[in-house]
Amino acid sequence: MAGGSVFECKEYLFKVLVIGELGVGKTSIIKRYVHQLFSQHYRATIGVDFALKVINWDSKTLVRLQLWDIAGQERFGNMTRVYYKEAVGAFVVFDVTRGSTFEAVSKWKHDLDSKVKLANGNPIPSVLLANKCDQKKESSNNTALMDNFCKETGFLGWFETSAKDNINVDEAARFLVENILANDKGLPYEESNGDRIKLDQETVAAESKSGCC
Amino acid sequence: MAEISTLSPSPPALGEHHAAPSIPPSSSVHTATNIPAPESAREMPTPKSYLYNDKALTENTPAPPPLSPKPDTPSEAWKAELPSTPTRAEHPSPTVPLIHEPELPLPRPRPAPDTLSYLESASLMSGTLESLSGLGEDGSSVGSDSEINGMAVRRTDKYGFLGGSQYSESAEKDVRVDVARQREVKWLDMFHNWDKWIKHRFQKVKLRCRKGIPSSLRAKAWQLLSNSQELLDANPGKFEELEREQGEAKWLDIIEKDLHRQFPFHEMFAARGGHGQQDLYRILKAYTIYRPDEGYCQAQAPVAAVLLMHMPAEQAFWCLVQICEKYLPGYYSAGLEAIQLDGEIFFSLLQRTCPMAYRHLKKFKIDPILYMTEWFMCIFSRTLPWASVLRVWDMFFCEGVKIVFRVGLVLLKQMLGSVDKLRELQGMYETMERLRNISPDTIREDILVQEIIILPVTEGLIERECRIQVRKWKESRGELTHQPGRRLHGTRAIFEYKRRAASISSGGSFSFLGSQIPPPGPLRASSSLLSLPGFRRSKAPFHSQTKKGSFSGPSGMEGLMHQSQPAVTSSPERGLSHKPPIPPGAGQREQAPHIPSTLVGGAAGSSRGPAQATEDNSAQGQPTAVAPTQSTAPPPSTLSPSPKIVSEQITSTIPSPTANNAPLLLIPDSKKEAVPAADATTGEEDVKKKKKNKEGKKKEKEEEKKKMKEKKEKEKAEKERLRKEKERLEKEKKKGGKKKDKGGGEAEDKNGDAAARDSA
């Protein structure tokens, strides 16, 4: 919106999920990204939490990023269908200091892909975040491995992040938004505002029904 | 209740003694860092038991008016009652995370730095208040170390919060001193005759809970209201036993991750490895061992933490057990179906109570689980201002889940209940934001409570809605995979449940229950006395408890009720509710194959001294003999018993006080089975236990099949038999009734009235 003519400015609302095992730092990443903060004192997320980041993408584009912070414990996985609805992008987070959280990445990715798709049937763009990289001990170089993993599992890419030290959080977000926007290009303009993606015919129908009240 | 200790009421001026700044619950709060001398001086380590025992009164309190109505008895009685109040010193190693070495048993060889740092800080023994500096909204402004010195001066609010969104800014108007003292006296009086109050004057108890339990007596009141006190008394040593067990790595791992994330701004839980976090670890871990089939759910942690703010770990543990099993069964179980179901119920109730809010949420497709999950699962402990949390919990313990529904409905009404309010919420996100950041000003304690009280949402309504939603669920999603026990709507329901169990076991006619005779105790007599009217009365309230489903739950109470109500069998489905007569076709959730309440600790009951014995003796005493049968004989109504349910875990679990009713269903052949099972559970050696239990398991499965076939026949026969029993009992009652309890009939009527009113 900055500078440009208001009339030409396009606004987008993207729902982006942040998922991954418990305690990997999902909430911290979101708070860092949205509020530029880091704290040791976040509460465990129960159910789901939300945050909104408004990005002046370029002079003609405003992006509202709705970040959905989803509880990491497995049993909340039962509710993910509701949480995932109409999402257009996702971060899958793991903790580099805990191998088990990386092993769970595939599980989360699979859950994601099985429950939400783009209008064209493709999986929603997702980015892998290797969080807590500030705590990484050995500086082993497994870039190639990770690249390969992403290719196999269907991630657009991955970032080593640290919510604590503010490493790569903005970059990862930018990368994801770029991809979401790229997907968006294929869609007609009118649908670019608000509920852009039709994921579910039912819900659309439901909305039109209830819209009259 | 035979004896309820007298607590001396604390001077009202003290406020929340447990959180009084002068006596922090956690001795570790002071750190090497920035706390100025005077501060650290005041935070000298204090043994926890000391703190909890209302020591606030006697300690360095400014205590203006010295005022115990019974100055002498209190502390002693309390002590006697809580002989094993855990103190730090008493619970050293194996249970405390710092010695626990949680990483070792885990498959993963590399210790998580996160955990290490946790252990590290824990090993300092003192814990640290890491950078609790900014103390802004929910941590948002925390983080900047520049303010760290400012924090040192910072005091807690009267509830023990150092900051965060639940910090109570200004002193809310306190109850007047004389009023507060009066209330304490009244509560103490109720404590003395607790069962009588519940039986005869429950309306009054309810009223007093609604007015707010005096903070000095809250811990005790919660334990009585939830009946966890009896569980505790009936299972001495059980908690320690659970603590000694290793626990499953997968749960411990998660629990550890959560320890520092519960009320991080409460002085008790702020310090890594501090006492609050250690106790949290102890009870959450103990629960996973107590109920291995349930494990740990993240939402249990805040609930446990609230309890720990009020009582020692062991007491908090049993209280947690009651919440998880009686008040909110299934809420924390794998699959989380119960909470999702309640979400649907809630939404439907909203349509009734506040159509405007309902339409708004529907319009923006805001599914109930998006906002009510945390509310309900944490019983609003992370949502409301603290004073309101306590008031809500006071009522919740007394009246059950109804309160949770009502609070949720009131909140939605407050947030979304007018055109003005909705005008600025044009979107899903805006709406969610509003619901997730409820401004304390919009929900003043008094207003909130008032709104809750007047909201016409009754147990009956909830149960009816529940049946509807269960049916819908089945149509759209298929069978519920997890069938928790029947939900009990608060103190009264729990009391009835217990009393029924007691009445049956004390009737003497149910010899099939096993050779075990209810342990003697001062209350033995009274329990049978009490039980008779209850028995009779039970007809109405349990009308809907019918055979089909009625057998479910962990406690098998449904079965019991079914048994005791042989005449009422027509209703095709069992009901969740017991109170108002409910139309046929009750909720399904309680088909519950999962059998939580079995017991090992049951032995405890008999070992109790008479002095300790409480009214539930009859109920508690049975478990050893009876409860095991549960594991051997799965509910007949279970169609597809999952093997999981019947696992040996059962052995290691504890009885619920009412466990003894389970066997009722199996009457004819249950005796045989019950014996070996009982052996298994009472056996000292784990190995032995397990072995036998496995055998039991096998048997159980076989039995199950058989039983399914025979179920119907059996039920008929049972009904017949029970009818006879009942008649017999009634006769007895008539005989003895007059002299035994002159006021019995009257009281009964009163109760009836009360129940009716309550459910109206």
PDB file of N, CA and C in Angstrom, chain B residues 225-227 321-330 395-403 459 463 484-500 542 545 553-558 561 575-579 589-590 656-658 661:
ATOM      1  N   LEU B 225     -15.935 -31.318  47.960  1.00  0.00           N
ATOM      2  CA  LEU B 225     -16.930 -31.221  46.899  1.00  0.00           C
ATOM      3  C   LEU B 225     -16.697 -32.281  45.823  1.00  0.00           C
ATOM      4  N   SER B 226     -15.451 -32.517  45.530  1.00  0.00           N
ATOM      5  CA  SER B 226     -15.147 -33.473  44.471  1.00  0.00           C
ATOM      6  C   SER B 226     -15.064 -34.896  44.993  1.00  0.00           C
ATOM      7  N   ASN B 227     -15.149 -35.011  46.276  1.00  0.00           N
ATOM      8  CA  ASN B 227     -15.001 -36.304  46.925  1.00  0.00           C
ATOM      9  C   ASN B 227     -13.583 -36.861  46.795  1.00  0.00           C
ATOM     10  N   VAL B 321      -7.763 -36.531  39.555  1.00  0.00           N
ATOM     11  CA  VAL B 321      -8.400 -37.789  39.174  1.00  0.00           C
ATOM     12  C   VAL B 321      -9.919 -37.613  39.100  1.00  0.00           C
ATOM     13  N   GLN B 322     -10.464 -36.959  40.081  1.00  0.00           N
ATOM     14  CA  GLN B 322     -11.914 -36.771  40.073  1.00  0.00           C
ATOM     15  C   GLN B 322     -12.370 -35.904  38.899  1.00  0.00           C
ATOM     16  N   ILE B 323     -11.605 -34.900  38.626  1.00  0.00           N
ATOM     17  CA  ILE B 323     -11.972 -34.048  37.495  1.00  0.00           C
ATOM     18  C   ILE B 323     -11.938 -34.841  36.198  1.00  0.00           C
ATOM     19  N   CYS B 324     -10.879 -35.582  36.025  1.00  0.00           N
ATOM     20  CA  CYS B 324     -10.710 -36.322  34.771  1.00  0.00           C
ATOM     21  C   CYS B 324     -11.715 -37.456  34.631  1.00  0.00           C
ATOM     22  N   GLU B 325     -12.148 -37.990  35.739  1.00  0.00           N
ATOM     23  CA  GLU B 325     -12.987 -39.175  35.624  1.00  0.00           C
ATOM     24  C   GLU B 325     -14.458 -38.940  35.921  1.00  0.00           C
ATOM     25  N   LYS B 326     -14.731 -38.025  36.794  1.00  0.00           N
ATOM     26  CA  LYS B 326     -16.125 -37.835  37.160  1.00  0.00           C
ATOM     27  C   LYS B 326     -16.714 -36.581  36.518  1.00  0.00           C
ATOM     28  N   TYR B 327     -15.966 -35.532  36.575  1.00  0.00           N
ATOM     29  CA  TYR B 327     -16.513 -34.274  36.082  1.00  0.00           C
ATOM     30  C   TYR B 327     -16.435 -34.154  34.561  1.00  0.00           C
ATOM     31  N   LEU B 328     -15.300 -34.523  34.034  1.00  0.00           N
ATOM     32  CA  LEU B 328     -15.084 -34.326  32.600  1.00  0.00           C
ATOM     33  C   LEU B 328     -14.543 -35.592  31.933  1.00  0.00           C
ATOM     34  N   PRO B 329     -15.224 -36.689  32.095  1.00  0.00           N
ATOM     35  CA  PRO B 329     -14.666 -37.926  31.561  1.00  0.00           C
ATOM     36  C   PRO B 329     -14.472 -37.845  30.047  1.00  0.00           C
ATOM     37  N   GLY B 330     -13.330 -38.298  29.620  1.00  0.00           N
ATOM     38  CA  GLY B 330     -13.059 -38.327  28.188  1.00  0.00           C
ATOM     39  C   GLY B 330     -12.442 -37.060  27.629  1.00  0.00           C
ATOM     40  N   MET B 395     -17.827 -23.098  41.811  1.00  0.00           N
ATOM     41  CA  MET B 395     -19.135 -23.565  41.356  1.00  0.00           C
ATOM     42  C   MET B 395     -19.018 -24.857  40.565  1.00  0.00           C
ATOM     43  N   PHE B 396     -17.950 -24.936  39.809  1.00  0.00           N
ATOM     44  CA  PHE B 396     -17.744 -26.139  39.005  1.00  0.00           C
ATOM     45  C   PHE B 396     -17.623 -27.377  39.886  1.00  0.00           C
ATOM     46  N   PHE B 397     -16.866 -27.270  40.927  1.00  0.00           N
ATOM     47  CA  PHE B 397     -16.708 -28.432  41.800  1.00  0.00           C
ATOM     48  C   PHE B 397     -18.046 -28.842  42.398  1.00  0.00           C
ATOM     49  N   CYS B 398     -18.874 -27.858  42.644  1.00  0.00           N
ATOM     50  CA  CYS B 398     -20.166 -28.165  43.250  1.00  0.00           C
ATOM     51  C   CYS B 398     -21.186 -28.635  42.218  1.00  0.00           C
ATOM     52  N   GLU B 399     -21.220 -27.975  41.093  1.00  0.00           N
ATOM     53  CA  GLU B 399     -22.318 -28.230  40.160  1.00  0.00           C
ATOM     54  C   GLU B 399     -21.908 -28.939  38.884  1.00  0.00           C
ATOM     55  N   GLY B 400     -20.630 -29.087  38.679  1.00  0.00           N
ATOM     56  CA  GLY B 400     -20.207 -29.875  37.542  1.00  0.00           C
ATOM     57  C   GLY B 400     -20.111 -29.125  36.227  1.00  0.00           C
ATOM     58  N   VAL B 401     -20.126 -29.874  35.172  1.00  0.00           N
ATOM     59  CA  VAL B 401     -19.808 -29.343  33.851  1.00  0.00           C
ATOM     60  C   VAL B 401     -20.807 -28.287  33.381  1.00  0.00           C
ATOM     61  N   LYS B 402     -21.971 -28.329  33.966  1.00  0.00           N
ATOM     62  CA  LYS B 402     -22.972 -27.319  33.639  1.00  0.00           C
ATOM     63  C   LYS B 402     -22.383 -25.917  33.750  1.00  0.00           C
ATOM     64  N   ILE B 403     -21.583 -25.741  34.767  1.00  0.00           N
ATOM     65  CA  ILE B 403     -20.967 -24.435  34.980  1.00  0.00           C
ATOM     66  C   ILE B 403     -20.041 -24.077  33.830  1.00  0.00           C
ATOM     67  N   GLU B 459     -28.687 -29.341  33.738  1.00  0.00           N
ATOM     68  CA  GLU B 459     -28.101 -30.648  33.435  1.00  0.00           C
ATOM     69  C   GLU B 459     -28.971 -31.409  32.452  1.00  0.00           C
ATOM     70  N   GLU B 463     -27.855 -32.868  28.943  1.00  0.00           N
ATOM     71  CA  GLU B 463     -27.926 -34.291  28.628  1.00  0.00           C
ATOM     72  C   GLU B 463     -28.776 -34.554  27.392  1.00  0.00           C
ATOM     73  N   PRO B 484     -15.964 -42.766  27.264  1.00  0.00           N
ATOM     74  CA  PRO B 484     -15.593 -42.503  28.648  1.00  0.00           C
ATOM     75  C   PRO B 484     -16.730 -42.867  29.590  1.00  0.00           C
ATOM     76  N   GLY B 485     -16.449 -42.766  30.833  1.00  0.00           N
ATOM     77  CA  GLY B 485     -17.470 -43.066  31.831  1.00  0.00           C
ATOM     78  C   GLY B 485     -18.548 -42.008  31.848  1.00  0.00           C
ATOM     79  N   ARG B 486     -19.537 -42.291  32.598  1.00  0.00           N
ATOM     80  CA  ARG B 486     -20.633 -41.353  32.677  1.00  0.00           C
ATOM     81  C   ARG B 486     -20.197 -40.078  33.383  1.00  0.00           C
ATOM     82  N   ARG B 487     -20.696 -39.015  32.894  1.00  0.00           N
ATOM     83  CA  ARG B 487     -20.330 -37.740  33.491  1.00  0.00           C
ATOM     84  C   ARG B 487     -21.205 -37.486  34.707  1.00  0.00           C
ATOM     85  N   LEU B 488     -20.580 -37.134  35.776  1.00  0.00           N
ATOM     86  CA  LEU B 488     -21.348 -36.832  36.981  1.00  0.00           C
ATOM     87  C   LEU B 488     -21.422 -35.316  37.150  1.00  0.00           C
ATOM     88  N   HIS B 489     -22.623 -34.857  37.346  1.00  0.00           N
ATOM     89  CA  HIS B 489     -22.820 -33.412  37.415  1.00  0.00           C
ATOM     90  C   HIS B 489     -22.617 -32.881  38.828  1.00  0.00           C
ATOM     91  N   GLY B 490     -21.396 -32.879  39.228  1.00  0.00           N
ATOM     92  CA  GLY B 490     -21.076 -32.196  40.466  1.00  0.00           C
ATOM     93  C   GLY B 490     -21.217 -33.026  41.735  1.00  0.00           C
ATOM     94  N   THR B 491     -21.067 -32.307  42.826  1.00  0.00           N
ATOM     95  CA  THR B 491     -21.003 -32.933  44.140  1.00  0.00           C
ATOM     96  C   THR B 491     -22.184 -33.838  44.437  1.00  0.00           C
ATOM     97  N   ARG B 492     -23.327 -33.320  44.140  1.00  0.00           N
ATOM     98  CA  ARG B 492     -24.515 -34.078  44.477  1.00  0.00           C
ATOM     99  C   ARG B 492     -24.534 -35.414  43.732  1.00  0.00           C
ATOM    100  N   ALA B 493     -24.235 -35.365  42.482  1.00  0.00           N
ATOM    101  CA  ALA B 493     -24.250 -36.589  41.681  1.00  0.00           C
ATOM    102  C   ALA B 493     -23.185 -37.566  42.158  1.00  0.00           C
ATOM    103  N   ILE B 494     -22.054 -37.020  42.497  1.00  0.00           N
ATOM    104  CA  ILE B 494     -20.986 -37.879  42.989  1.00  0.00           C
ATOM    105  C   ILE B 494     -21.398 -38.510  44.311  1.00  0.00           C
ATOM    106  N   PHE B 495     -22.054 -37.705  45.088  1.00  0.00           N
ATOM    107  CA  PHE B 495     -22.496 -38.198  46.379  1.00  0.00           C
ATOM    108  C   PHE B 495     -23.533 -39.303  46.212  1.00  0.00           C
ATOM    109  N   GLU B 496     -24.464 -39.066  45.353  1.00  0.00           N
ATOM    110  CA  GLU B 496     -25.488 -40.073  45.109  1.00  0.00           C
ATOM    111  C   GLU B 496     -24.874 -41.379  44.627  1.00  0.00           C
ATOM    112  N   TYR B 497     -23.984 -41.207  43.751  1.00  0.00           N
ATOM    113  CA  TYR B 497     -23.294 -42.324  43.140  1.00  0.00           C
ATOM    114  C   TYR B 497     -22.602 -43.167  44.204  1.00  0.00           C
ATOM    115  N   LYS B 498     -21.925 -42.452  45.051  1.00  0.00           N
ATOM    116  CA  LYS B 498     -21.199 -43.100  46.128  1.00  0.00           C
ATOM    117  C   LYS B 498     -22.170 -43.754  47.106  1.00  0.00           C
ATOM    118  N   ARG B 499     -23.232 -43.048  47.359  1.00  0.00           N
ATOM    119  CA  ARG B 499     -24.174 -43.530  48.336  1.00  0.00           C
ATOM    120  C   ARG B 499     -24.860 -44.798  47.846  1.00  0.00           C
ATOM    121  N   ARG B 500     -25.168 -44.804  46.601  1.00  0.00           N
ATOM    122  CA  ARG B 500     -25.772 -45.978  46.033  1.00  0.00           C
ATOM    123  C   ARG B 500     -24.868 -47.173  46.188  1.00  0.00           C
ATOM    124  N   PHE B 542     -32.645 -41.707  38.400  1.00  0.00           N
ATOM    125  CA  PHE B 542     -31.901 -42.576  37.497  1.00  0.00           C
ATOM    126  C   PHE B 542     -32.800 -43.246  36.490  1.00  0.00           C
ATOM    127  N   GLN B 545     -31.399 -44.423  33.426  1.00  0.00           N
ATOM    128  CA  GLN B 545     -30.293 -45.368  33.409  1.00  0.00           C
ATOM    129  C   GLN B 545     -30.850 -46.721  33.067  1.00  0.00           C
ATOM    130  N   GLY B 553     -18.830 -47.041  32.057  1.00  0.00           N
ATOM    131  CA  GLY B 553     -17.858 -46.331  32.611  1.00  0.00           C
ATOM    132  C   GLY B 553     -16.905 -46.885  33.466  1.00  0.00           C
ATOM    133  N   PRO B 554     -15.958 -46.177  33.747  1.00  0.00           N
ATOM    134  CA  PRO B 554     -14.845 -46.577  34.549  1.00  0.00           C
ATOM    135  C   PRO B 554     -15.368 -47.092  35.833  1.00  0.00           C
ATOM    136  N   SER B 555     -16.339 -46.533  36.280  1.00  0.00           N
ATOM    137  CA  SER B 555     -16.737 -46.898  37.602  1.00  0.00           C
ATOM    138  C   SER B 555     -17.851 -47.885  37.578  1.00  0.00           C
ATOM    139  N   GLY B 556     -18.370 -48.073  36.432  1.00  0.00           N
ATOM    140  CA  GLY B 556     -19.400 -49.073  36.347  1.00  0.00           C
ATOM    141  C   GLY B 556     -20.618 -48.692  37.120  1.00  0.00           C
ATOM    142  N   MET B 557     -20.718 -47.459  37.415  1.00  0.00           N
ATOM    143  CA  MET B 557     -21.852 -47.024  38.202  1.00  0.00           C
ATOM    144  C   MET B 557     -23.125 -47.244  37.465  1.00  0.00           C
ATOM    145  N   GLU B 558     -23.050 -47.115  36.199  1.00  0.00           N
ATOM    146  CA  GLU B 558     -24.267 -47.267  35.435  1.00  0.00           C
ATOM    147  C   GLU B 558     -24.836 -48.637  35.688  1.00  0.00           C
ATOM    148  N   MET B 561     -26.471 -48.668  38.920  1.00  0.00           N
ATOM    149  CA  MET B 561     -27.737 -47.996  38.985  1.00  0.00           C
ATOM    150  C   MET B 561     -28.774 -48.821  38.292  1.00  0.00           C
ATOM    151  N   GLY B 575     -28.513 -43.072  29.897  1.00  0.00           N
ATOM    152  CA  GLY B 575     -28.387 -41.628  29.935  1.00  0.00           C
ATOM    153  C   GLY B 575     -27.149 -41.206  30.659  1.00  0.00           C
ATOM    154  N   LEU B 576     -26.735 -40.075  30.316  1.00  0.00           N
ATOM    155  CA  LEU B 576     -25.585 -39.534  31.004  1.00  0.00           C
ATOM    156  C   LEU B 576     -26.025 -38.943  32.304  1.00  0.00           C
ATOM    157  N   SER B 577     -27.173 -38.422  32.252  1.00  0.00           N
ATOM    158  CA  SER B 577     -27.554 -37.666  33.410  1.00  0.00           C
ATOM    159  C   SER B 577     -28.301 -38.545  34.341  1.00  0.00           C
ATOM    160  N   HIS B 578     -28.252 -38.174  35.529  1.00  0.00           N
ATOM    161  CA  HIS B 578     -28.953 -38.990  36.452  1.00  0.00           C
ATOM    162  C   HIS B 578     -30.001 -38.182  37.050  1.00  0.00           C
ATOM    163  N   LYS B 579     -29.883 -36.925  36.915  1.00  0.00           N
ATOM    164  CA  LYS B 579     -30.767 -36.150  37.741  1.00  0.00           C
ATOM    165  C   LYS B 579     -32.204 -36.156  37.332  1.00  0.00           C
ATOM    166  N   ARG B 589     -21.897 -41.721  25.158  1.00  0.00           N
ATOM    167  CA  ARG B 589     -20.505 -41.688  25.486  1.00  0.00           C
ATOM    168  C   ARG B 589     -20.133 -42.664  26.556  1.00  0.00           C
ATOM    169  N   GLU B 590     -21.093 -43.151  27.231  1.00  0.00           N
ATOM    170  CA  GLU B 590     -20.632 -43.977  28.312  1.00  0.00           C
ATOM    171  C   GLU B 590     -20.691 -45.442  28.045  1.00  0.00           C
ATOM    172  N   SER B 656     -11.819 -46.479  42.016  1.00  0.00           N
ATOM    173  CA  SER B 656     -12.592 -45.327  42.350  1.00  0.00           C
ATOM    174  C   SER B 656     -13.469 -45.804  43.482  1.00  0.00           C
ATOM    175  N   PRO B 657     -13.899 -44.898  44.233  1.00  0.00           N
ATOM    176  CA  PRO B 657     -14.590 -45.291  45.461  1.00  0.00           C
ATOM    177  C   PRO B 657     -15.804 -46.127  45.142  1.00  0.00           C
ATOM    178  N   THR B 658     -16.260 -45.964  44.003  1.00  0.00           N
ATOM    179  CA  THR B 658     -17.494 -46.632  43.684  1.00  0.00           C
ATOM    180  C   THR B 658     -17.255 -47.888  42.897  1.00  0.00           C
ATOM    181  N   ASN B 661     -19.291 -51.386  42.460  1.00  0.00           N
ATOM    182  CA  ASN B 661     -20.577 -51.704  41.891  1.00  0.00           C
ATOM    183  C   ASN B 661     -20.466 -52.480  40.609  1.00  0.00           C
TER     184      ASN B 661
END
